[in-house]
Coordinates of C-alpha atoms (C1' of nucleotides) in Angstrom, one line a residue:
Chain A
M1 CA 106.6 1.1 97.3
T2 CA 110.3 1.2 97.5
V3 CA 111.8 -0.8 100.3
F4 CA 115.1 0.6 101.5
S5 CA 118.1 -1.3 102.8
T6 CA 121.4 -0.1 104.3
S7 CA 123.9 1.4 102.0
P8 CA 126.8 -0.8 100.9
G9 CA 129.4 -1.3 103.6
T10 CA 127.0 -0.3 106.4
R11 CA 124.7 -2.4 108.4
D12 CA 122.3 -2.5 111.3
I13 CA 123.6 -3.9 114.5
L14 CA 120.7 -5.7 116.2
A15 CA 120.3 -7.7 119.3
P16 CA 122.1 -9.6 120.6
D17 CA 125.2 -8.1 118.8
A18 CA 124.4 -4.5 119.7
A19 CA 124.7 -5.4 123.4
R20 CA 128.0 -7.0 122.7
W21 CA 129.2 -3.9 121.1
R22 CA 128.3 -1.9 124.1
Q23 CA 129.9 -4.3 126.4
F24 CA 133.1 -4.2 124.2
Q25 CA 133.2 -0.4 124.5
E26 CA 132.6 -0.5 128.3
I27 CA 135.4 -3.0 128.9
F28 CA 137.7 -0.9 126.8
A29 CA 136.7 2.2 128.7
S30 CA 137.4 0.6 132.0
V31 CA 140.8 -0.6 130.9
V32 CA 142.1 2.7 129.6
Q33 CA 140.3 5.0 132.1
D34 CA 142.0 3.0 134.9
A35 CA 145.3 4.0 133.2
G36 CA 144.5 7.7 133.3
Y37 CA 143.0 8.2 129.8
Q38 CA 140.1 10.6 129.4
L39 CA 137.3 10.2 126.9
I40 CA 137.4 12.5 123.9
I41 CA 134.5 12.7 121.4
P42 CA 135.6 14.5 118.3
P43 CA 133.1 15.2 115.5
M44 CA 132.6 12.6 112.8
F45 CA 133.3 15.1 110.0
E46 CA 136.0 17.7 109.7
D47 CA 137.6 20.1 107.3
L48 CA 139.1 17.9 104.5
G49 CA 142.4 19.5 105.2
V50 CA 142.7 17.8 108.6
F51 CA 142.8 14.4 106.9
L52 CA 145.0 15.4 103.9
R53 CA 147.8 15.6 106.5
L54 CA 147.7 11.8 106.7
G55 CA 149.8 11.6 103.6
E56 CA 149.5 12.0 99.9
A57 CA 150.7 8.5 99.3
T58 CA 148.0 6.9 101.4
E59 CA 145.0 5.5 99.7
V60 CA 142.9 6.3 102.7
V61 CA 143.4 9.9 101.6
T62 CA 143.6 9.6 97.8
K63 CA 140.9 7.1 97.1
E64 CA 138.8 6.3 100.1
M65 CA 137.8 9.6 101.5
Y66 CA 134.1 10.4 102.0
D67 CA 134.3 14.0 101.2
F68 CA 131.7 16.5 100.0
E69 CA 130.9 20.2 99.9
D70 CA 128.4 21.4 102.5
K71 CA 125.8 24.1 102.0
G72 CA 128.3 26.7 103.2
G73 CA 130.8 25.7 100.5
R74 CA 133.2 24.1 102.9
R75 CA 135.2 21.0 101.9
I76 CA 134.2 18.4 104.4
A77 CA 135.2 14.8 105.0
L78 CA 133.8 12.1 107.2
R79 CA 136.7 11.0 109.3
P80 CA 138.6 8.0 108.0
E81 CA 140.3 7.6 111.4
Q82 CA 140.5 9.6 114.6
T83 CA 144.2 10.3 115.2
A84 CA 144.2 13.3 113.0
S85 CA 141.1 14.7 114.7
V86 CA 142.7 14.2 118.1
C87 CA 145.8 16.1 116.9
R88 CA 143.6 18.8 115.5
A89 CA 141.8 19.1 118.8
F90 CA 145.1 19.3 120.6
V91 CA 146.2 22.2 118.4
E92 CA 142.8 23.9 118.9
H93 CA 142.6 23.6 122.7
R94 CA 146.2 23.3 123.7
P95 CA 145.6 21.1 126.8
T96 CA 148.5 20.6 129.2
T97 CA 150.7 17.6 128.4
P98 CA 150.8 14.7 128.7
W99 CA 147.4 14.6 127.2
K100 CA 146.1 11.0 127.4
V101 CA 142.8 10.4 125.6
W102 CA 140.7 7.5 124.5
Y103 CA 137.9 7.3 121.9
S104 CA 135.3 5.0 120.5
G105 CA 133.2 5.5 117.4
P106 CA 132.6 5.0 113.7
N107 CA 135.0 6.0 110.9
F108 CA 134.3 6.0 107.2
R109 CA 136.3 4.9 104.2
Y110 CA 134.9 4.4 100.7
E111 CA 136.2 0.9 100.0
K112 CA 134.7 -2.2 98.5
P113 CA 133.3 -4.1 101.5
Q114 CA 134.4 -7.6 102.3
Q115 CA 134.9 -9.7 105.4
G116 CA 136.1 -7.5 108.2
R117 CA 136.0 -4.4 106.1
Y118 CA 133.1 -2.0 106.0
R119 CA 132.6 1.6 104.8
Q120 CA 131.4 2.5 108.3
F121 CA 133.6 0.7 110.8
D122 CA 134.1 1.3 114.5
Q123 CA 137.3 1.7 116.3
V124 CA 138.3 2.2 119.9
G125 CA 141.7 3.7 120.6
I126 CA 143.9 5.9 122.7
E127 CA 146.3 8.7 121.9
V128 CA 149.0 10.4 124.0
L129 CA 150.5 13.7 123.1
G130 CA 153.5 15.4 124.6
V131 CA 155.6 12.4 125.8
E132 CA 158.8 11.2 124.2
D133 CA 159.6 8.5 126.8
P134 CA 159.8 5.0 125.2
L135 CA 158.2 3.7 128.4
L136 CA 155.0 5.3 127.2
D137 CA 155.3 3.3 124.0
A138 CA 155.4 0.2 126.1
E139 CA 152.4 1.4 128.2
V140 CA 150.3 2.0 125.1
I141 CA 151.2 -1.4 123.6
A142 CA 150.6 -3.2 126.9
L143 CA 147.2 -1.6 127.3
A144 CA 146.1 -3.0 124.0
A145 CA 147.4 -6.4 125.0
T146 CA 145.6 -6.2 128.3
F147 CA 142.3 -5.3 126.6
F148 CA 142.6 -8.3 124.3
T149 CA 143.3 -10.5 127.3
R150 CA 140.3 -9.1 129.1
L151 CA 138.1 -10.1 126.2
G152 CA 139.4 -13.6 126.5
L153 CA 141.4 -13.6 123.3
K154 CA 144.5 -15.8 123.2
D155 CA 145.5 -16.2 119.6
V156 CA 146.7 -12.6 119.2
Q157 CA 150.2 -11.9 118.1
L158 CA 152.0 -8.6 118.4
A159 CA 154.5 -7.4 115.8
V160 CA 156.7 -4.3 116.4
N161 CA 159.0 -2.3 114.3
S162 CA 160.7 1.0 114.2
L163 CA 160.5 3.3 111.1
G164 CA 163.1 5.7 112.5
D165 CA 162.9 9.5 112.4
D166 CA 162.2 11.6 109.4
G167 CA 165.8 11.5 108.0
D168 CA 166.0 7.7 108.6
R169 CA 162.8 7.1 106.8
E170 CA 164.0 9.1 103.8
K171 CA 167.3 7.3 103.6
Y172 CA 165.7 3.9 104.0
S173 CA 163.0 4.8 101.5
A174 CA 165.7 5.8 99.0
A175 CA 167.6 2.6 99.6
L176 CA 164.5 0.6 99.0
H177 CA 163.7 2.5 95.9
E178 CA 167.2 1.8 94.6
Y179 CA 167.0 -1.9 95.5
F180 CA 163.6 -2.5 94.0
S181 CA 164.4 -0.5 90.9
A182 CA 167.4 -2.6 90.3
N183 CA 165.1 -5.7 90.3
L184 CA 162.1 -4.1 88.7
A185 CA 161.4 -7.0 86.4
Q186 CA 160.8 -9.3 89.3
L187 CA 158.3 -7.1 90.9
S188 CA 154.6 -7.4 90.4
E189 CA 152.9 -4.7 88.3
E190 CA 151.0 -3.4 91.3
S191 CA 154.1 -3.1 93.4
Q192 CA 155.9 -1.3 90.6
I193 CA 153.3 1.4 90.8
T194 CA 153.5 1.4 94.6
L195 CA 157.2 1.8 94.3
T196 CA 156.8 5.2 92.6
K197 CA 154.5 6.4 95.3
N198 CA 155.9 5.1 98.5
P199 CA 158.7 2.5 98.4
L200 CA 158.1 1.5 102.0
R201 CA 154.6 0.3 101.2
V202 CA 156.0 -2.3 98.7
L203 CA 157.1 -4.2 101.8
D204 CA 153.4 -4.6 102.6
S205 CA 152.6 -6.5 99.3
K206 CA 151.0 -9.8 99.8
R207 CA 151.6 -10.9 96.2
R208 CA 153.5 -14.1 96.1
E209 CA 155.8 -13.1 93.3
D210 CA 157.1 -10.2 95.4
Q211 CA 158.0 -12.2 98.5
V212 CA 161.5 -13.3 97.5
L213 CA 162.5 -9.8 96.6
I214 CA 161.0 -8.4 99.8
N215 CA 162.6 -10.9 102.0
A216 CA 166.0 -9.9 100.7
A217 CA 165.3 -6.2 100.8
P218 CA 167.4 -3.8 103.0
K219 CA 166.2 -3.7 106.6
I220 CA 165.1 -0.5 108.3
R221 CA 167.1 -1.3 111.4
D222 CA 170.3 -0.7 109.4
Y223 CA 169.2 2.8 108.7
L224 CA 168.0 3.9 112.1
S225 CA 169.7 6.9 113.7
A226 CA 171.4 6.2 117.1
D227 CA 168.5 8.0 118.8
A228 CA 165.8 6.0 117.1
A229 CA 167.7 2.8 117.6
N230 CA 168.1 3.5 121.3
H231 CA 164.4 4.4 121.6
F232 CA 163.4 1.2 119.9
D233 CA 165.7 -0.8 122.1
S234 CA 164.2 0.8 125.2
V235 CA 160.7 0.0 124.0
L236 CA 161.6 -3.7 123.6
R237 CA 163.3 -3.9 127.0
A238 CA 160.2 -2.3 128.6
L239 CA 157.9 -4.8 126.8
D240 CA 160.2 -7.6 128.1
A241 CA 159.9 -6.2 131.6
L242 CA 156.1 -6.1 131.3
G243 CA 156.0 -9.6 130.0
V244 CA 154.4 -8.5 126.8
K245 CA 155.2 -11.0 124.0
Y246 CA 156.2 -9.6 120.7
A247 CA 158.0 -10.4 117.4
I248 CA 160.1 -7.8 115.6
D249 CA 158.8 -7.4 112.0
D250 CA 161.1 -5.6 109.7
R251 CA 158.4 -5.3 107.1
L252 CA 155.8 -3.7 109.3
V253 CA 155.3 -0.3 107.8
R254 CA 151.6 0.4 108.3
G255 CA 149.2 2.2 106.1
L256 CA 149.4 5.9 107.1
D257 CA 152.4 8.1 106.3
Y258 CA 152.6 9.9 109.6
Y259 CA 154.2 7.0 111.5
R260 CA 157.7 7.5 113.0
R261 CA 159.8 5.3 115.2
T262 CA 157.7 2.7 117.0
T263 CA 155.0 1.0 115.0
F264 CA 153.0 -2.1 116.0
E265 CA 150.2 -4.3 114.9
F266 CA 148.1 -7.0 116.6
V267 CA 147.1 -9.9 114.4
S268 CA 144.6 -12.6 115.2
T269 CA 145.9 -16.0 114.2
A270 CA 142.4 -17.4 114.8
L271 CA 141.0 -15.5 111.8
K272 CA 140.9 -17.3 108.5
A273 CA 140.4 -14.3 106.3
A274 CA 142.2 -11.7 104.3
H275 CA 142.1 -9.2 107.1
T276 CA 143.6 -10.5 110.3
A277 CA 145.0 -7.3 111.7
I278 CA 142.7 -6.4 114.6
G279 CA 144.6 -3.4 115.8
G280 CA 147.6 -1.3 115.2
G281 CA 149.3 2.0 116.0
G282 CA 152.6 3.7 116.5
R283 CA 154.3 7.0 117.1
Y284 CA 153.5 10.0 115.0
D285 CA 155.9 12.6 116.2
G286 CA 155.5 15.5 113.8
L287 CA 151.8 15.2 113.0
V288 CA 150.8 17.9 115.5
E289 CA 153.3 20.2 113.8
Q290 CA 151.9 19.5 110.4
L291 CA 148.5 20.6 111.7
G292 CA 149.9 23.9 112.8
G293 CA 150.7 23.1 116.4
P294 CA 154.0 23.1 118.3
A295 CA 156.4 20.2 117.8
T296 CA 154.8 17.6 119.9
P297 CA 155.4 13.8 120.1
G298 CA 152.5 11.6 119.8
I299 CA 151.6 7.9 120.0
G300 CA 148.5 5.8 120.0
F301 CA 146.6 2.8 118.6
A302 CA 143.2 2.0 117.2
L303 CA 141.5 -1.4 117.4
G304 CA 138.9 -2.5 114.9
L305 CA 135.7 -3.4 116.7
D306 CA 134.2 -5.5 114.0
R307 CA 137.4 -7.4 113.4
T308 CA 138.1 -8.0 117.0
L309 CA 134.6 -9.4 117.4
L310 CA 135.3 -11.6 114.5
A311 CA 138.4 -12.8 116.3
C312 CA 136.3 -13.4 119.4
D313 CA 133.9 -15.5 117.4
A314 CA 136.7 -17.5 115.9
E315 CA 138.0 -18.2 119.4
N316 CA 134.5 -18.6 120.8
V317 CA 135.0 -16.1 123.6
F318 CA 133.2 -12.9 124.7
A319 CA 129.6 -13.9 124.1
A320 CA 126.9 -11.3 124.0
P321 CA 125.8 -10.3 127.5
N322 CA 122.4 -11.3 128.7
T323 CA 119.9 -8.4 128.4
N324 CA 116.8 -10.3 129.5
V325 CA 114.4 -8.8 132.0
S326 CA 114.0 -10.6 135.3
V327 CA 110.2 -10.5 135.4
F328 CA 107.4 -10.8 132.9
V329 CA 103.8 -9.9 133.8
V330 CA 100.9 -11.8 132.4
D331 CA 97.5 -10.1 132.8
T332 CA 94.3 -11.5 131.3
T333 CA 92.1 -8.9 132.8
G334 CA 92.7 -6.2 130.2
G335 CA 96.2 -5.1 131.1
L336 CA 95.8 -2.3 133.5
H337 CA 96.9 -4.4 136.5
A338 CA 100.0 -5.3 134.5
A339 CA 100.7 -1.7 133.9
Q340 CA 100.5 -1.0 137.7
V341 CA 102.7 -3.9 138.6
C342 CA 105.3 -3.0 136.0
N343 CA 105.4 0.5 137.3
L344 CA 105.8 -0.7 140.9
L345 CA 108.7 -3.0 140.0
R346 CA 110.4 -0.4 137.8
N347 CA 110.2 2.1 140.6
N348 CA 112.0 -0.6 142.7
A349 CA 114.7 -1.1 140.1
I350 CA 113.5 -4.6 139.1
S351 CA 113.6 -5.2 135.4
V352 CA 110.2 -6.2 134.0
D353 CA 108.3 -6.5 130.7
R354 CA 104.8 -7.5 129.8
A355 CA 102.5 -8.4 127.0
F356 CA 100.1 -6.0 125.3
D357 CA 96.9 -6.3 123.3
N358 CA 95.1 -8.5 125.9
R359 CA 96.2 -11.7 124.3
S360 CA 95.3 -15.2 125.6
M361 CA 97.0 -16.5 128.7
K362 CA 98.7 -19.1 126.6
A363 CA 100.1 -16.4 124.2
Q364 CA 101.2 -14.3 127.1
M365 CA 102.9 -17.2 128.8
K366 CA 104.7 -17.9 125.6
A367 CA 105.9 -14.3 125.4
A368 CA 107.0 -14.7 129.0
D369 CA 109.0 -17.7 128.1
R370 CA 110.6 -16.0 125.1
S371 CA 111.5 -13.0 127.1
G372 CA 113.9 -15.1 129.1
A373 CA 112.5 -13.7 132.4
A374 CA 113.2 -15.8 135.5
I375 CA 109.8 -15.1 136.9
A376 CA 106.3 -14.8 135.5
L377 CA 103.7 -12.9 137.4
I378 CA 100.1 -14.0 136.6
I379 CA 97.1 -11.8 137.1
G380 CA 93.7 -13.1 136.2
T381 CA 90.2 -12.4 137.4
D382 CA 90.6 -14.8 140.3
E383 CA 93.7 -13.0 141.5
V384 CA 92.1 -9.6 141.2
A385 CA 89.1 -10.8 143.2
A386 CA 91.4 -12.3 145.9
G387 CA 93.8 -9.3 145.9
H388 CA 96.9 -11.3 145.2
I389 CA 99.2 -12.2 142.4
I390 CA 100.7 -15.5 141.3
V391 CA 104.5 -15.7 141.3
R392 CA 105.7 -18.4 138.9
P393 CA 109.5 -19.1 138.7
M394 CA 109.8 -20.2 135.1
N395 CA 112.0 -23.2 135.6
S396 CA 110.4 -24.7 138.7
G397 CA 107.1 -25.9 137.4
Q398 CA 105.5 -24.5 140.5
Q399 CA 103.9 -21.3 141.5
Y400 CA 102.3 -19.5 144.5
A401 CA 100.1 -16.6 145.3
I402 CA 101.4 -13.6 147.2
A403 CA 99.7 -10.4 148.4
Q404 CA 100.4 -7.3 146.5
D405 CA 102.2 -5.4 149.2
Q406 CA 104.7 -8.3 149.6
L407 CA 105.4 -8.6 145.9
V408 CA 108.6 -6.6 145.7
A409 CA 110.2 -8.5 148.6
A410 CA 109.0 -11.8 147.2
I411 CA 110.6 -11.1 143.8
R412 CA 113.8 -9.9 145.3
S413 CA 114.2 -13.1 147.3
E414 CA 113.2 -15.2 144.4
L415 CA 115.8 -13.6 142.2
Q416 CA 118.5 -14.3 144.8
K417 CA 118.1 -18.0 144.2
Chain B
rG1 C1' 139.0 0.1 91.1
rU2 C1' 139.7 -5.5 89.3
rG3 C1' 138.0 -10.8 89.4
rG4 C1' 134.9 -14.8 91.0
rG5 C1' 130.5 -17.1 93.8
rC6 C1' 125.5 -16.2 95.2
rG7 C1' 120.3 -13.5 95.2
rU8 C1' 113.4 -18.2 96.0
rA9 C1' 108.7 -17.0 102.7
rG10 C1' 111.0 -13.3 108.7
rC11 C1' 115.7 -17.0 108.9
rU12 C1' 118.4 -21.5 106.6
rC13 C1' 117.7 -23.6 102.1
rA14 C1' 115.1 -27.4 98.1
rG15 C1' 113.1 -26.6 93.3
rU16 C1' 115.2 -32.3 87.9
rU17 C1' 116.7 -31.7 80.5
rG18 C1' 112.3 -24.7 80.7
rG19 C1' 105.9 -27.5 81.5
rU20 C1' 99.5 -26.9 85.7
rU21 C1' 98.0 -23.4 91.5
rA22 C1' 106.4 -22.4 93.8
rG23 C1' 108.0 -26.2 98.4
rA24 C1' 110.5 -27.9 103.3
rG25 C1' 112.5 -27.0 108.2
rC26 C1' 112.8 -23.3 111.8
rG27 C1' 110.2 -19.0 113.4
rC28 C1' 105.3 -16.4 113.8
rC29 C1' 99.7 -16.7 114.7
rA30 C1' 95.5 -19.8 116.2
rG31 C1' 93.4 -24.2 118.1
rG32 C1' 93.9 -29.0 120.7
rU33 C1' 93.9 -27.3 126.5
rU34 C1' 87.3 -22.4 129.6
rG35 C1' 93.2 -19.1 132.9
rU36 C1' 99.6 -21.5 132.5
rG37 C1' 105.3 -21.2 128.6
rG38 C1' 109.3 -24.6 127.4
rU39 C1' 107.3 -31.3 124.6
rC40 C1' 103.7 -33.0 121.2
rC41 C1' 99.5 -32.8 117.4
rU42 C1' 96.4 -30.0 113.9
rG43 C1' 95.5 -25.8 111.1
rG44 C1' 96.8 -20.8 109.3
rA45 C1' 99.2 -16.4 107.7
rG46 C1' 103.4 -15.1 105.0
rG47 C1' 106.5 -15.0 98.0
rC48 C1' 106.2 -9.3 92.0
rC49 C1' 111.5 -16.3 92.8
rG50 C1' 116.4 -8.8 93.9
rG51 C1' 115.0 -5.3 89.6
rG52 C1' 114.6 -4.4 84.1
rG53 C1' 114.8 -6.2 79.3
rG54 C1' 115.1 -10.5 75.9
rU55 C1' 114.5 -15.8 73.9
rU56 C1' 110.1 -19.1 74.0
rC57 C1' 103.5 -21.5 73.0
rG58 C1' 105.4 -21.4 78.1
rA59 C1' 111.0 -18.7 82.4
rG60 C1' 112.2 -19.3 89.5
rA61 C1' 115.4 -22.1 85.8
rC62 C1' 118.2 -19.9 79.5
rC63 C1' 120.6 -14.9 77.6
rC64 C1' 121.8 -9.5 78.4
rC65 C1' 121.9 -5.4 81.6
rU66 C1' 121.5 -3.6 86.5
rC67 C1' 121.3 -3.5 91.8
rG68 C1' 122.6 -6.0 96.2
rU69 C1' 125.5 -9.5 98.8
rC70 C1' 129.7 -12.7 99.9
rC71 C1' 134.8 -13.9 99.0
rA72 C1' 139.6 -12.7 97.0
rC73 C1' 143.0 -8.9 94.8
rC74 C1' 144.3 -3.8 95.9
rC75 C1' 144.4 -1.4 100.5
rC76 C1' 143.4 -1.4 105.5
rA77 C1' 141.0 -1.8 111.4

RNA sequence: GUGGGCGUAGCUCAGUUGGUUAGAGCGCCAGGUUGUGGUCCUGGAGGCCGGGGGUUCGAGACCCCUCGUCCACCCCA
């Protein structure tokens, strides 16, 4: 008999972690919905073409795509991220702007799994389409910061940068290419290859031998157009006004090719791992156009759920919520009375579980203890004969009998304590 | 895709230079306790030692392959 296990890079999220996930998503939802963002649920797979717009130089597109042909002969891909889907949805439905949406769900990338990196990984995020105002950039960044704070995270650092407009990017990219080419011998082999594909990405190299060269490389800020420079300056001033702490990082280029102007990244300094970026985003003015829509500015961020939870673990905050029932019914008379009591309590919105298979009282009490319930209700032959039920608060060491018709009230008052 | 570490009970792990019937703790089940959990005591269930091949009289230990997992590189959330 073959025993199956999860595919590489995927896993089962069981209790108590699963409840924590849900709580995470609920907190995120409340933060962004209170800021006017509406939930969008795009499909998990789309026409491959949607994601090819993310850029030919991105490995997310060239190497890591989960793509396949469906039975209708369509080229399909599991989404590697959700920004492209949101833009596609915008073009498809043409909602009025500003369009502020949030999402939560799994994405897929065919990568080698390691700590904080899975083939199926969850992100929560927001996107806004149709607004150019730098104050929106600041709002978006501030919301992410607010969310991290809400989770209880403290060791999170924000890095910001501007990649300029299309023309700026090209000029800067050319300048980088020239600079690195002139010092090619000092560059690592990997970075030399990266240079031919996307010079900007060389700045992202973590290889030690590249660092000296990278540190002395031309800065993007010297290549920004007046418009882009002003925009960036306004974003920074707004962040200051909002009290959001940040550091400007000239080397922050981010992985996807569609970014323009503002980019940002949140890093957990509590994480001792290769992957410390727990969230990031930026502007992608132009992406909607690439997907066949009208010229529309866009900005957003995505936060990695798994990584953020790792950061929470590292800081020892945001524990899994308690999902225990309040009451556990022990019935040694066959179980039918327990069924009736459970039904009664559930109809009165009191959470309750019970034991099955008519096990011994000792076994059922053990189950009651394990359930974490605050109260055990005990029904034996004596109780049935007397027409009452024993109420046993689990931590008191005491218990008392109560008539059936007063049970709900008794439990309510007991749970108040 | 590249490199390294690790795969023994549900979980965490022991298991000597290859040598009888593979162990511990926790968890689980039952009993001690003829109705009462969390402490304690006793007992029990539970293993194709990841899979395949090889070396050997003999392999959980050694060799090869493979799969999985973890970590790092690459890249990214």
